[in-house]
Amino acid sequence: MDLSETIVCICIATTCAGFFINLAFAYKLCTSRVPRNPLLVGLMVSDLSVCIISCPVKTYRRIYRPIFSSLSTFVLLDFIEELPASCATLSMMCVAIDRYCVVKKFQPFNRKITREKTLPYIVGLIWIIASLIVLTEAITYHKDFSWISVAVSLRVILVNVLPIFTVLVSHIFLHSNLTAVSLTARARHGELPLPMPILQRKKPQEIKTHVIIVAGMSKHEELEESDSTTATENTVPSNLKNRKRLGCFMLLIAVCFFLLWAPFTACQLFSIIFEGGMDDEVLELMKSIAFLHSGLSPLLSIASMDRDWSKSTFAACRGLEVLNEHKSPSSTNEDALGPFNPRFVRPNKKANYNRRSSSVIIY
């Protein structure tokens, strides 16, 4: 099998697998309890565009390469192929920066301009910037061929080198922050009670104290409050094990992005520096491997979002096994008891006297 057939096979595999994996990622984003991040939606759309647009176009160009005699057809197909890939790398960079800002609690905007309002505009800005970068290279191909090396260098730096460096540095910081085992870091996550709370550095006039004196509380409200606190503790666990797991997934996503896009970027830089010293077949092979990231990256994102992803993956199979199981009745013939079975008898609810709670004084 020569390089051309290998490129076609990789593109077909990326199209088939990436289409279904991105659809599964879209379903996960729609059904998750966490509010949807527009940057993740934009990343999913970009990866899906790479799988259903860039890879088929590359396959078509490899199979029907002798037909392309005009330069305009070549430039048009190159623009259609490069635009989704550029959007995918820029979207990955913006997602990494957003994660870094969330963990670092950095607010680059004013209080009036919230993060939720700006993220949809950033998604649109990513597509505009990617279109301008790829369009500049296409115009240079068609109009002035002497500036083609400058246009290609600009695209490689902005679309490949900068996203790879940003994603790697941001996710390494996330991994080190989420897997920190110091007492201060664990206390910030609510795992260890410290003798004094961790206070932010503020001026003396900005510190405000509120004293709440509670004279008493009814027994019914105490039970409700204890039930609510136990429910929140059970639903939102933030222990070291979960944070280490999430940090390892962040590092794995960055390593996957680096391993798949770094060879193609290195080949492009080598071709620019040595003026065509790299073989075109090898360059196209590295590019098809880079496109493979759009088919594999959503799988890692699904696994990082779901805490019990291995259980949820095989939940349907286990459910069918449970349905097929049939427990034989016991010696007391529980099936004949019907509604009088002790398992179906509910205890009576306790009487609610609706006691009035005492006053709460706030100073």
Coordinates of C-alpha atoms in Angstrom, one line a residue:
M1 CA 0.0 0.0 0.0
D2 CA 1.5 3.3 -1.1
L3 CA 1.2 6.7 0.7
S4 CA -1.8 7.8 -1.5
E5 CA -3.8 4.7 -0.5
T6 CA -2.9 5.2 3.1
I7 CA -4.1 8.8 3.1
V8 CA -7.4 7.8 1.5
C9 CA -7.9 5.0 4.1
I10 CA -7.2 7.4 7.0
C11 CA -9.5 10.0 5.7
I12 CA -12.4 7.5 5.2
A13 CA -11.8 6.1 8.7
T14 CA -11.9 9.6 10.2
T15 CA -15.1 10.5 8.3
C16 CA -16.9 7.4 9.4
A17 CA -15.8 7.2 13.0
G18 CA -15.7 10.9 13.6
F19 CA -19.2 11.5 12.4
F20 CA -20.8 9.2 15.0
I21 CA -18.4 10.2 17.8
N22 CA -19.2 13.9 17.2
L23 CA -22.9 13.1 17.2
A24 CA -22.5 11.3 20.5
F25 CA -20.6 14.3 21.9
A26 CA -23.5 16.6 20.7
Y27 CA -26.0 14.3 22.5
K28 CA -23.9 14.4 25.6
L29 CA -23.8 18.2 25.5
C30 CA -27.6 18.4 25.1
T31 CA -28.4 16.0 27.9
S32 CA -25.8 17.0 30.5
R33 CA -27.0 18.8 33.6
V34 CA -24.1 21.3 33.4
P35 CA -25.0 24.5 31.3
R36 CA -23.7 24.1 27.8
N37 CA -20.5 26.0 27.0
P38 CA -20.7 27.7 23.6
L39 CA -17.0 27.1 23.0
L40 CA -17.5 23.4 23.4
V41 CA -20.4 23.5 21.0
G42 CA -18.3 25.5 18.5
L43 CA -15.5 22.9 18.9
M44 CA -17.9 20.1 18.3
V45 CA -19.2 21.8 15.1
S46 CA -15.6 22.4 13.9
D47 CA -14.6 18.8 14.5
L48 CA -17.7 17.6 12.7
S49 CA -17.0 19.9 9.8
V50 CA -13.5 18.5 9.5
C51 CA -14.9 14.9 9.5
I52 CA -17.7 15.6 6.9
I53 CA -16.1 18.3 4.8
S54 CA -12.3 18.4 5.0
C55 CA -11.7 14.6 4.9
P56 CA -14.0 13.9 1.9
V57 CA -12.5 16.8 0.0
K58 CA -9.0 15.5 0.6
T59 CA -10.1 12.0 -0.5
Y60 CA -11.7 13.4 -3.6
R61 CA -8.5 15.4 -4.4
R62 CA -6.3 12.3 -3.9
I63 CA -8.5 10.1 -6.2
Y64 CA -9.2 12.6 -9.0
R65 CA -5.9 14.5 -8.8
P66 CA -5.1 14.5 -12.6
I67 CA -8.4 16.3 -13.4
F68 CA -7.5 19.5 -11.6
S69 CA -6.0 21.5 -14.4
S70 CA -7.2 25.0 -13.5
L71 CA -5.6 26.9 -10.6
S72 CA -8.9 28.4 -9.4
T73 CA -10.4 24.9 -8.8
F74 CA -7.3 23.9 -6.8
V75 CA -7.5 27.1 -4.7
L76 CA -11.2 26.6 -4.0
L77 CA -10.8 23.0 -2.9
D78 CA -7.9 24.0 -0.7
F79 CA -9.9 26.7 0.9
I80 CA -12.8 24.3 1.6
E81 CA -10.4 21.8 3.1
E82 CA -8.4 24.2 5.3
L83 CA -11.2 26.3 6.8
P84 CA -12.7 23.7 9.1
A85 CA -9.3 22.5 10.3
S86 CA -8.2 26.0 11.1
C87 CA -11.5 26.6 13.1
A88 CA -10.9 23.3 15.0
T89 CA -7.4 24.3 16.2
L90 CA -8.5 27.8 17.1
S91 CA -11.6 26.5 18.9
M92 CA -9.4 24.1 20.9
M93 CA -7.1 27.0 21.9
C94 CA -10.1 29.1 23.1
V95 CA -11.5 26.2 25.1
A96 CA -8.1 25.7 26.8
I97 CA -7.9 29.5 27.6
D98 CA -11.4 29.4 29.0
R99 CA -10.7 26.5 31.2
Y100 CA -7.5 28.2 32.5
C101 CA -9.5 31.4 33.2
V102 CA -12.2 29.5 35.1
V103 CA -9.7 27.6 37.3
K104 CA -7.6 30.8 37.8
K105 CA -10.8 32.8 38.5
F106 CA -9.6 35.4 36.0
Q107 CA -12.1 37.9 34.7
P108 CA -10.8 39.8 31.7
F109 CA -14.1 41.7 31.2
N110 CA -16.0 44.1 33.4
R111 CA -18.8 42.9 35.7
K112 CA -21.4 44.2 33.4
I113 CA -20.0 42.1 30.5
T114 CA -20.3 38.5 31.8
R115 CA -18.5 35.4 30.5
E116 CA -21.8 33.8 29.3
K117 CA -22.6 36.8 27.1
T118 CA -19.1 37.0 25.4
L119 CA -18.6 33.3 24.6
P120 CA -21.1 33.1 21.7
Y121 CA -19.4 36.1 20.1
I122 CA -16.0 34.5 20.5
V123 CA -17.3 31.4 18.6
G124 CA -18.3 33.6 15.6
L125 CA -15.0 35.5 15.9
I126 CA -13.1 32.2 15.5
W127 CA -14.8 31.4 12.2
I128 CA -14.2 35.0 10.9
I129 CA -10.5 34.9 11.8
A130 CA -10.0 31.5 10.3
S131 CA -11.8 32.5 7.1
L132 CA -9.5 35.6 6.8
I133 CA -6.3 33.6 7.3
V134 CA -7.2 30.9 4.8
L135 CA -8.6 33.4 2.3
T136 CA -5.4 35.4 2.5
E137 CA -3.4 32.3 1.5
A138 CA -5.8 31.5 -1.3
I139 CA -5.6 35.0 -2.7
T140 CA -1.8 34.9 -2.6
Y141 CA -1.9 31.6 -4.5
H142 CA -4.1 33.1 -7.2
K143 CA -2.7 36.7 -7.5
D144 CA 0.9 37.0 -6.3
F145 CA 2.8 33.8 -6.0
S146 CA 5.9 35.5 -4.6
W147 CA 4.2 36.1 -1.2
I148 CA 3.1 32.6 -0.8
S149 CA 5.8 31.7 1.7
V150 CA 4.8 34.6 3.9
A151 CA 1.1 33.7 3.8
V152 CA 1.8 30.0 4.6
S153 CA 4.1 31.0 7.4
L154 CA 1.4 33.3 8.9
R155 CA -1.1 30.5 8.7
V156 CA 1.2 27.9 10.3
I157 CA 2.1 30.2 13.2
L158 CA -1.5 31.4 13.9
V159 CA -3.4 28.2 13.3
N160 CA -0.9 25.5 14.3
V161 CA 2.0 26.6 16.4
L162 CA 0.1 29.0 18.7
P163 CA -2.8 26.6 19.5
I164 CA -0.5 23.7 20.2
F165 CA 1.6 25.8 22.6
T166 CA -1.4 27.3 24.3
V167 CA -3.3 24.0 24.7
L168 CA -0.3 22.2 26.1
V169 CA 0.7 24.9 28.6
S170 CA -2.9 25.5 29.8
H171 CA -3.7 21.9 30.3
I172 CA -0.5 21.2 32.1
F173 CA -1.4 24.0 34.5
L174 CA -4.9 22.5 34.9
H175 CA -3.4 19.1 35.7
S176 CA -1.0 20.5 38.3
N177 CA -3.8 22.6 39.9
L178 CA -6.4 19.8 40.0
T179 CA -4.0 17.2 41.3
A180 CA -2.5 19.4 44.1
V181 CA -2.3 17.5 47.4
S182 CA -1.3 20.4 49.7
L183 CA -3.4 21.2 52.7
T184 CA -4.3 24.7 51.4
A185 CA -5.4 23.3 48.0
R186 CA -7.5 20.6 49.5
A187 CA -9.1 23.1 51.9
R188 CA -10.0 25.4 49.0
H189 CA -11.9 22.4 47.5
G190 CA -13.7 21.9 50.8
E191 CA -12.0 18.6 51.8
L192 CA -10.2 19.7 54.9
P193 CA -11.6 22.1 57.6
L194 CA -9.0 24.7 58.5
P195 CA -8.9 26.5 61.9
M196 CA -9.3 29.8 60.0
P197 CA -11.0 30.3 56.6
I198 CA -8.9 31.4 53.7
L199 CA -9.6 35.1 53.2
Q200 CA -8.7 37.1 50.1
R201 CA -6.5 40.1 50.6
K202 CA -8.7 43.1 51.0
K203 CA -8.4 46.5 52.4
P204 CA -9.7 47.0 56.0
Q205 CA -12.6 49.2 54.9
E206 CA -13.8 46.6 52.4
I207 CA -14.2 43.8 55.0
K208 CA -17.8 43.6 56.2
T209 CA -19.0 41.5 59.0
H210 CA -22.5 40.1 59.5
V211 CA -23.6 38.5 62.8
I212 CA -26.6 36.2 62.7
I213 CA -28.1 35.1 66.0
V214 CA -30.6 32.3 65.9
A215 CA -32.7 31.9 69.0
G216 CA -34.1 28.5 68.1
M217 CA -35.3 26.3 65.3
S218 CA -38.1 23.8 65.0
K219 CA -37.3 20.1 64.9
H220 CA -39.0 19.7 61.5
E221 CA -36.8 22.4 59.9
E222 CA -33.7 20.8 61.4
L223 CA -34.5 17.6 59.7
E224 CA -35.2 19.3 56.4
E225 CA -31.9 21.2 56.6
S226 CA -29.9 18.1 57.5
D227 CA -31.5 16.2 54.5
S228 CA -30.7 19.0 52.1
T229 CA -27.1 19.2 53.3
T230 CA -26.6 15.5 52.9
A231 CA -28.2 15.6 49.5
T232 CA -25.8 18.3 48.3
E233 CA -22.9 16.5 49.8
N234 CA -23.9 13.4 47.9
T235 CA -24.6 15.1 44.6
V236 CA -21.5 17.4 44.4
P237 CA -18.5 15.4 45.6
S238 CA -15.2 17.3 45.2
N239 CA -12.6 15.0 46.6
L240 CA -9.0 14.4 45.5
K241 CA -9.9 11.3 43.5
N242 CA -12.4 13.1 41.2
R243 CA -10.0 16.1 40.7
K244 CA -7.1 13.8 39.8
R245 CA -9.2 12.0 37.3
L246 CA -10.3 15.2 35.7
G247 CA -6.7 16.5 35.7
C248 CA -5.5 13.3 34.0
F249 CA -8.1 13.7 31.3
M250 CA -7.1 17.3 30.7
L251 CA -3.5 16.2 30.3
L252 CA -4.5 13.4 28.0
I253 CA -6.5 15.8 25.8
A254 CA -3.4 18.1 25.5
V255 CA -1.1 15.2 24.7
C256 CA -3.4 13.8 22.1
F257 CA -3.7 17.3 20.4
F258 CA 0.1 17.6 20.5
L259 CA 0.9 14.2 19.1
L260 CA -1.5 14.5 16.2
W261 CA -0.9 18.1 15.1
A262 CA 2.8 18.5 16.0
P263 CA 4.2 16.3 13.2
F264 CA 2.2 18.1 10.5
T265 CA 3.3 21.5 11.9
A266 CA 7.0 20.4 12.1
C267 CA 6.8 19.2 8.4
Q268 CA 5.3 22.5 7.4
L269 CA 8.0 24.5 9.2
F270 CA 10.7 22.4 7.6
S271 CA 9.2 22.9 4.2
I272 CA 9.0 26.7 4.7
I273 CA 12.6 27.0 6.0
F274 CA 14.3 24.8 3.4
E275 CA 12.0 25.9 0.6
G276 CA 10.2 22.7 -0.4
G277 CA 12.6 20.3 1.1
M278 CA 9.7 18.1 2.4
D279 CA 8.0 15.6 0.1
D280 CA 4.4 16.5 -0.7
E281 CA 3.2 12.9 -0.1
V282 CA 4.7 12.9 3.4
L283 CA 3.2 16.3 4.1
E284 CA -0.3 15.1 3.0
L285 CA 0.1 12.0 5.2
M286 CA 0.9 14.1 8.3
K287 CA -2.1 16.3 7.4
S288 CA -4.5 13.4 7.3
I289 CA -3.1 12.2 10.7
A290 CA -3.8 15.7 12.1
F291 CA -7.4 15.4 10.8
L292 CA -7.7 12.2 12.8
H293 CA -7.7 14.4 16.0
S294 CA -11.2 15.7 15.1
G295 CA -12.5 12.1 15.2
L296 CA -10.8 11.1 18.5
S297 CA -10.9 14.3 20.6
P298 CA -14.7 14.2 21.2
L299 CA -14.3 10.7 22.7
L300 CA -11.9 12.1 25.3
S301 CA -14.3 15.0 26.0
I302 CA -17.2 12.6 26.6
A303 CA -15.1 10.5 29.0
S304 CA -14.0 13.6 30.9
M305 CA -17.5 14.9 31.3
D306 CA -19.0 11.7 32.5
R307 CA -17.7 10.5 35.9
D308 CA -18.9 6.9 35.4
W309 CA -18.4 6.7 31.6
S310 CA -17.5 3.0 31.7
K311 CA -20.7 2.3 33.6
S312 CA -22.9 4.4 31.3
T313 CA -21.4 2.9 28.2
F314 CA -22.5 -0.6 29.1
A315 CA -25.7 0.4 31.0
A316 CA -28.0 -0.8 28.2
C317 CA -26.3 -4.2 28.2
R318 CA -26.6 -4.6 31.9
G319 CA -30.2 -3.5 31.8
L320 CA -31.0 -6.2 29.3
E321 CA -29.2 -8.8 31.6
V322 CA -31.3 -7.6 34.6
L323 CA -34.5 -7.9 32.6
N324 CA -33.7 -11.4 31.6
E325 CA -33.0 -12.5 35.1
H326 CA -35.9 -14.2 36.9
K327 CA -35.8 -14.9 40.6
S328 CA -37.7 -17.9 41.8
P329 CA -40.2 -17.3 44.5
S330 CA -39.3 -18.1 48.1
S331 CA -40.8 -20.9 50.2
T332 CA -43.5 -18.4 51.5
N333 CA -44.8 -18.0 47.9
E334 CA -44.3 -14.2 47.8
D335 CA -45.9 -14.0 44.3
A336 CA -49.2 -15.1 45.8
L337 CA -49.2 -12.3 48.4
G338 CA -49.7 -9.6 45.7
P339 CA -50.1 -6.1 47.2
F340 CA -49.8 -7.6 50.7
N341 CA -46.1 -8.4 50.1
P342 CA -44.1 -6.7 52.9
R343 CA -41.7 -5.2 50.3
F344 CA -44.6 -3.1 48.9
V345 CA -45.9 -1.9 52.3
R346 CA -44.9 1.7 53.0
P347 CA -44.6 3.0 56.5
N348 CA -46.9 5.8 57.7
K349 CA -45.6 9.3 57.5
K350 CA -44.8 11.1 60.7
A351 CA -47.2 13.8 61.8
N352 CA -46.3 17.3 61.0
Y353 CA -47.3 19.7 63.7
N354 CA -46.1 22.8 61.7
R355 CA -44.4 24.4 64.7
R356 CA -43.6 28.0 64.3
S357 CA -39.9 28.7 64.1
S358 CA -38.4 31.3 66.4
S359 CA -37.3 34.7 65.3
V360 CA -34.0 35.3 63.5
I361 CA -32.2 38.6 64.3
I362 CA -29.7 40.0 61.8
Y363 CA -27.3 42.8 62.8

